[in-house]
CSV table of C-alpha atoms in Angstrom, one decimal:
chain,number,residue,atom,x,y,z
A,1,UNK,CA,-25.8,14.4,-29.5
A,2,UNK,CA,-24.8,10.8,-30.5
A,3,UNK,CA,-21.7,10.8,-29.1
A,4,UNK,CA,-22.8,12.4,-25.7
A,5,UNK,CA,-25.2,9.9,-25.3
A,6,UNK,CA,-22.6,7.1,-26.1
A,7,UNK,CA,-20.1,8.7,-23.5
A,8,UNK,CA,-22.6,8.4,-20.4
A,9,UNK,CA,-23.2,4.7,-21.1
A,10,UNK,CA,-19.7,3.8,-20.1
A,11,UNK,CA,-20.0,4.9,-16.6
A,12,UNK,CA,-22.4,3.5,-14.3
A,13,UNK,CA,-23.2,4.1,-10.4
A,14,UNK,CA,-24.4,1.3,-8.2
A,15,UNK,CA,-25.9,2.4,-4.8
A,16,UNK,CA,-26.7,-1.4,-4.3
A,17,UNK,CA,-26.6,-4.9,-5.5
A,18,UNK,CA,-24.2,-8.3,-6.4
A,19,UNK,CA,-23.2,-7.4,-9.5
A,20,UNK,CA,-22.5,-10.6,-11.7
A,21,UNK,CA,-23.2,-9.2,-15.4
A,22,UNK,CA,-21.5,-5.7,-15.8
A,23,UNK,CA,-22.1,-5.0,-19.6
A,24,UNK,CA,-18.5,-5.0,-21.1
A,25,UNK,CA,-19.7,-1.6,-22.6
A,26,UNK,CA,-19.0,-0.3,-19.3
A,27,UNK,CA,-15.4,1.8,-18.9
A,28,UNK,CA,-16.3,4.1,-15.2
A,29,UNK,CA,-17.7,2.2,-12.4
A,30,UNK,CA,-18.6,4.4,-9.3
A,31,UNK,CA,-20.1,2.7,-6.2
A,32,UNK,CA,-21.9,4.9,-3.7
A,33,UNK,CA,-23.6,1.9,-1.3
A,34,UNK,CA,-22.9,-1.7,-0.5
A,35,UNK,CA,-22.3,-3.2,-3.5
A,36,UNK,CA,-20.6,-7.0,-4.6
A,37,UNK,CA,-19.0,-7.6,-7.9
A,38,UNK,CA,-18.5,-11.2,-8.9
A,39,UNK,CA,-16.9,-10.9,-12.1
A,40,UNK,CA,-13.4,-10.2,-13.7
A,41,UNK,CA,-13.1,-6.3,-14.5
A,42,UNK,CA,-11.3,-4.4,-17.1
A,43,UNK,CA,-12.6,-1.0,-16.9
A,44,UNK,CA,-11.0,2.9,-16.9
A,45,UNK,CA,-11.8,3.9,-13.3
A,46,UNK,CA,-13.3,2.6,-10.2
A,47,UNK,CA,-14.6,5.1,-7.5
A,48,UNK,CA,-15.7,3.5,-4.0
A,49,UNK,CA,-17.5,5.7,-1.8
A,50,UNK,CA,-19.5,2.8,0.0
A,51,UNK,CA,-18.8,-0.7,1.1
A,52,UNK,CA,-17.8,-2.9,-1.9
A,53,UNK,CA,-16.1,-6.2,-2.3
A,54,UNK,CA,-14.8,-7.8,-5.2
A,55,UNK,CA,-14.6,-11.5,-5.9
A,56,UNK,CA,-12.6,-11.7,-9.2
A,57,UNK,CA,-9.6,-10.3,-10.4
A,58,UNK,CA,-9.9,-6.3,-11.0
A,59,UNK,CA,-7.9,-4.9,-13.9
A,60,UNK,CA,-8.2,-1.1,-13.9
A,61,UNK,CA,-5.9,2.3,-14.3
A,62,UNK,CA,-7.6,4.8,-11.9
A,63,UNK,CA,-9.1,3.3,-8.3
A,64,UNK,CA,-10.4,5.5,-5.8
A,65,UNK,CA,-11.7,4.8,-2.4
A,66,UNK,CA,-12.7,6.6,0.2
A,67,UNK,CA,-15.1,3.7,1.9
A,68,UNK,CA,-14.5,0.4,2.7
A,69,UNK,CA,-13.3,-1.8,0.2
A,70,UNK,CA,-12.3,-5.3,0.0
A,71,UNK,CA,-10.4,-7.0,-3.0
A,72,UNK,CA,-10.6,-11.1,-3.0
A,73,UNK,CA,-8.3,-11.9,-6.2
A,74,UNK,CA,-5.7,-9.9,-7.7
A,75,UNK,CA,-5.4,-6.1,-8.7
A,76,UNK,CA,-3.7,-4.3,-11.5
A,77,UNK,CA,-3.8,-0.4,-11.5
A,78,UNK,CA,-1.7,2.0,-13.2
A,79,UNK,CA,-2.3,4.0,-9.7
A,80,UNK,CA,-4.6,3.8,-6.5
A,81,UNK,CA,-5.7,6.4,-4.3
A,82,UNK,CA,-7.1,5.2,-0.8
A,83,UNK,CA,-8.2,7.8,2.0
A,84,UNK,CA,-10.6,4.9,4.0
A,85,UNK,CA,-10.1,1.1,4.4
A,86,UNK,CA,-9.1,-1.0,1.6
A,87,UNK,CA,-7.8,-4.8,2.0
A,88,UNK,CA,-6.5,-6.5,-0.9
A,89,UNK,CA,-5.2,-9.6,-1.5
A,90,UNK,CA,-2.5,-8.7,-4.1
A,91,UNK,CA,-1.3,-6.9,-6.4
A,92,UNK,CA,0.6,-5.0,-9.5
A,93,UNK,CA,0.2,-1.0,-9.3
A,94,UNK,CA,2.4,1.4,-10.5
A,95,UNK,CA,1.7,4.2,-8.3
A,96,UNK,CA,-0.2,3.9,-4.5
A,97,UNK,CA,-1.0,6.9,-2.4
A,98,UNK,CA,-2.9,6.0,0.8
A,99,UNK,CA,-4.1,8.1,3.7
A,100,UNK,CA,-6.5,5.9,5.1
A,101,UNK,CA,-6.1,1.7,6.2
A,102,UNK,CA,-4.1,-0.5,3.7
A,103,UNK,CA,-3.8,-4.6,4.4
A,104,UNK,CA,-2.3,-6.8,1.9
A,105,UNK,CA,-2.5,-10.8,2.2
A,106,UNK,CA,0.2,-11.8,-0.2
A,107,UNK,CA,2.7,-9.7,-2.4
A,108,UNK,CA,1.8,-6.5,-4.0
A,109,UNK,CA,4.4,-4.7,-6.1
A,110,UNK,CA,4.7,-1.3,-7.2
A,111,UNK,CA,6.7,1.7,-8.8
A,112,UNK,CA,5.8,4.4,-6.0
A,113,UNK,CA,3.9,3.7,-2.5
A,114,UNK,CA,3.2,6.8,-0.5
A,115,UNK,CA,1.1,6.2,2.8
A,116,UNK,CA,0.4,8.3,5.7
A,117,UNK,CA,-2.0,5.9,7.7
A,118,UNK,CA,-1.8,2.2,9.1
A,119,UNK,CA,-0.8,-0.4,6.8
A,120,UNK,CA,-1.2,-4.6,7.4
A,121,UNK,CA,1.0,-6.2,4.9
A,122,UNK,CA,2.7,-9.9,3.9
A,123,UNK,CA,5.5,-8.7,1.9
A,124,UNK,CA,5.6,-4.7,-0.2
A,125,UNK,CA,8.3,-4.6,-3.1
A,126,UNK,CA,8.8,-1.1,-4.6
A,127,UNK,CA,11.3,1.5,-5.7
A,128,UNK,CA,10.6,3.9,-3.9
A,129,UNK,CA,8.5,3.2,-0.4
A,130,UNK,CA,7.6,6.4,2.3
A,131,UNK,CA,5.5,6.1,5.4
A,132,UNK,CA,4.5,8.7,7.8
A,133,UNK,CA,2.8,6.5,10.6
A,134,UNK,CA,-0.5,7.6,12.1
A,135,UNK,CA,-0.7,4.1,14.3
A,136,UNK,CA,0.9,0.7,14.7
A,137,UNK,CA,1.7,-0.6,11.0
A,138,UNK,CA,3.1,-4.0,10.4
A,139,UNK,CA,5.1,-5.5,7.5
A,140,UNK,CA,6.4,-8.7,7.2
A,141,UNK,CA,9.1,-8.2,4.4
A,142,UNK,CA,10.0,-4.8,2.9
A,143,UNK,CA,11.9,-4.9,-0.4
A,144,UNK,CA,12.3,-1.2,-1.5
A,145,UNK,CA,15.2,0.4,-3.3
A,146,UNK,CA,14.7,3.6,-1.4
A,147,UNK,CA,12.8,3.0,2.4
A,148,UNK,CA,11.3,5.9,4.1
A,149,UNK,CA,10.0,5.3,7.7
A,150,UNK,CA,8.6,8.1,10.1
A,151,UNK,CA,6.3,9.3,12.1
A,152,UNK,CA,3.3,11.4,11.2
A,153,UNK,CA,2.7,14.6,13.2
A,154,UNK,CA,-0.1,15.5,12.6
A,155,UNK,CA,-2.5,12.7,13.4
A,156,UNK,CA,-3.9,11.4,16.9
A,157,UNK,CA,-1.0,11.9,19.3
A,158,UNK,CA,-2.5,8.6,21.7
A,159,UNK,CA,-2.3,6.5,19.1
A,160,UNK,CA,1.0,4.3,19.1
A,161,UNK,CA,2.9,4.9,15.9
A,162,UNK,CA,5.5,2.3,15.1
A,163,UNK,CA,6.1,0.1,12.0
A,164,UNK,CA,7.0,-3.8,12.7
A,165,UNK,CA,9.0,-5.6,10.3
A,166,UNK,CA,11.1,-8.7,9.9
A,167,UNK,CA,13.0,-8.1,7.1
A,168,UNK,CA,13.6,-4.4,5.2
A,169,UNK,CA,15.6,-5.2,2.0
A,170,UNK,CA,17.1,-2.3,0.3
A,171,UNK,CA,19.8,0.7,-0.8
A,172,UNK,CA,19.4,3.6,0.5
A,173,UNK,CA,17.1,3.5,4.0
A,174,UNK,CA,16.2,6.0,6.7
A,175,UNK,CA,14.0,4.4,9.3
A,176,UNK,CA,12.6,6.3,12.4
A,177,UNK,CA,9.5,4.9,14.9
A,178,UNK,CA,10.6,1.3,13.7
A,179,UNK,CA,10.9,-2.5,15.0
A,180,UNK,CA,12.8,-4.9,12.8
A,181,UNK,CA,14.6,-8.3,12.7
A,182,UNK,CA,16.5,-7.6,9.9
A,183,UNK,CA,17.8,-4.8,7.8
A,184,UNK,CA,19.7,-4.9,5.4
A,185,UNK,CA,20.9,-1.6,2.7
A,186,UNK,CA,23.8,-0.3,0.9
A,187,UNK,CA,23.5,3.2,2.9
A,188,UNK,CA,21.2,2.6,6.7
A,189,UNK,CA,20.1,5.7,8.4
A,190,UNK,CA,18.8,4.6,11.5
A,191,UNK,CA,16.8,6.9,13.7
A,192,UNK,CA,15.3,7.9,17.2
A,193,UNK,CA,12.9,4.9,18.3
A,194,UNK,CA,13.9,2.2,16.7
A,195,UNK,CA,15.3,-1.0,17.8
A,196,UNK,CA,16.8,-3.6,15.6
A,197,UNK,CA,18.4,-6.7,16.2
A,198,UNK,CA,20.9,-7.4,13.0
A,199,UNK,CA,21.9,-4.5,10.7
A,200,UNK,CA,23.4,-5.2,7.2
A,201,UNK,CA,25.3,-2.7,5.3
A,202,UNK,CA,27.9,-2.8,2.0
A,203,UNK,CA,28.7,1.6,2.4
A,204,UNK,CA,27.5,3.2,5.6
A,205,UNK,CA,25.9,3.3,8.2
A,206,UNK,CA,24.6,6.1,11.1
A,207,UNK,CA,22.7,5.3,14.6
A,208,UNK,CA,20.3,7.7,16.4
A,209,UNK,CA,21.7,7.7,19.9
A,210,UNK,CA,17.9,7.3,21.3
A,211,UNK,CA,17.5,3.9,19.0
A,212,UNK,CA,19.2,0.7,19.5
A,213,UNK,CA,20.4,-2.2,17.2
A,214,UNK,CA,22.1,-5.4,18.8
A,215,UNK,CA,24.6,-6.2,15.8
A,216,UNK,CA,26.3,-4.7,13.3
A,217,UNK,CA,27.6,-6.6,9.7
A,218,UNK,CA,29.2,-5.3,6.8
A,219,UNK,CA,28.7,-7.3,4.0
């Protein structure tokens, strides 16, 4: 009975509040209102089903959201799975799956990022990056080993659905539905509906007929 009772006093819901002295005790946080947290966090997992904001840096390995979540400082997660609105500042996470709206201020780097949504970002580095666009996304550098870039079928066909880069860094990279300044890969697929002006490339190199890219460089 002990250590039942012990295992339900390290989680904790808040429906409401500014949160400013979250026993350290505490290893499950789930937020089901509007809720502030002022503090640094180290905890197990976060669940954000409400409106949240935190101040201080957040330090977790499991973060869900599926409400409206804003993160002032930096994030560490061993993986994040967003299906509403989330805006960080920056971050280290090993593993990012997002369905929903994703805006970054500064860097955030990763293992894996997997979004079918809209994303708003500075500057993504990751080894592996795929995006199925429901809307108009914008990037301003992309630094991926492998770059997927398409368009998603199944969402709201009036919606425009492009991504907007200046820079997309990387080896292998297969871009559809895309607007860049700059790309620059080892291998560069590029698809229908995109226009580039300068292409890089050290192997190959392919061009949909229906996209257009103004030069061509091999390094």
């Amino acid at each position: 009975m002990t250590n039942v009772q012990s295992q339900k006093l390290r989680s904790i819901t808040f429906t409401s509040g500014s949160i400013k002295d979250l026993a350290p005790e505490y290893e499950v946080v789930k937020i089901r209102g509007s809720v502030s947290i002022h503090q640094e966090v180290q905890l197990k997992k976060i669940t954000s089903h409400g409106y949240s904001t935190f101040h201080s840096k957040v330090k977790v390995d499991h973060f869900q959201n599926s409400g409206s979540c804003i993160m002032k400082s930096s994030c560490e997660a061993m993986d994040i799975v967003n299906a509403g609105n989330l805006k960080m500042y920056c971050g280290e996470v090993s593993k990012v799956t997002s369905s929903g709206r994703l805006a970054i201020e500064r860097t955030f780097m990763t293992e894996e990022f997997d979004s079918v949504g809209i994303i708003r970002a500075e500057e993504i580095q990751a080894k592996q990056f795929q995006l199925k666009l429901s809307g108009e996304s914008k990037i301003v550098r992309l630094i991926a080993e492998e770059v997927s870039v398409e368009k998603d079928k199944i969402s709201f066909p009036l919606l425009k659905k492009i991504l907007v880069c200046q820079d997309i860094k990387g080896k292998n990279i297969q871009l559809s539905y895309t607007e860049a300044d700059r790309v620059e890969g080892d291998i560069v697929v590029i698809g229908k509906h995109c226009k580039i002006h300068t292409l890089y490339y050290t192997e190959s190199y392919s061009i949909s007929p229906h996209a257009e890219v103004q030069h061509i460089i091999r390094r």
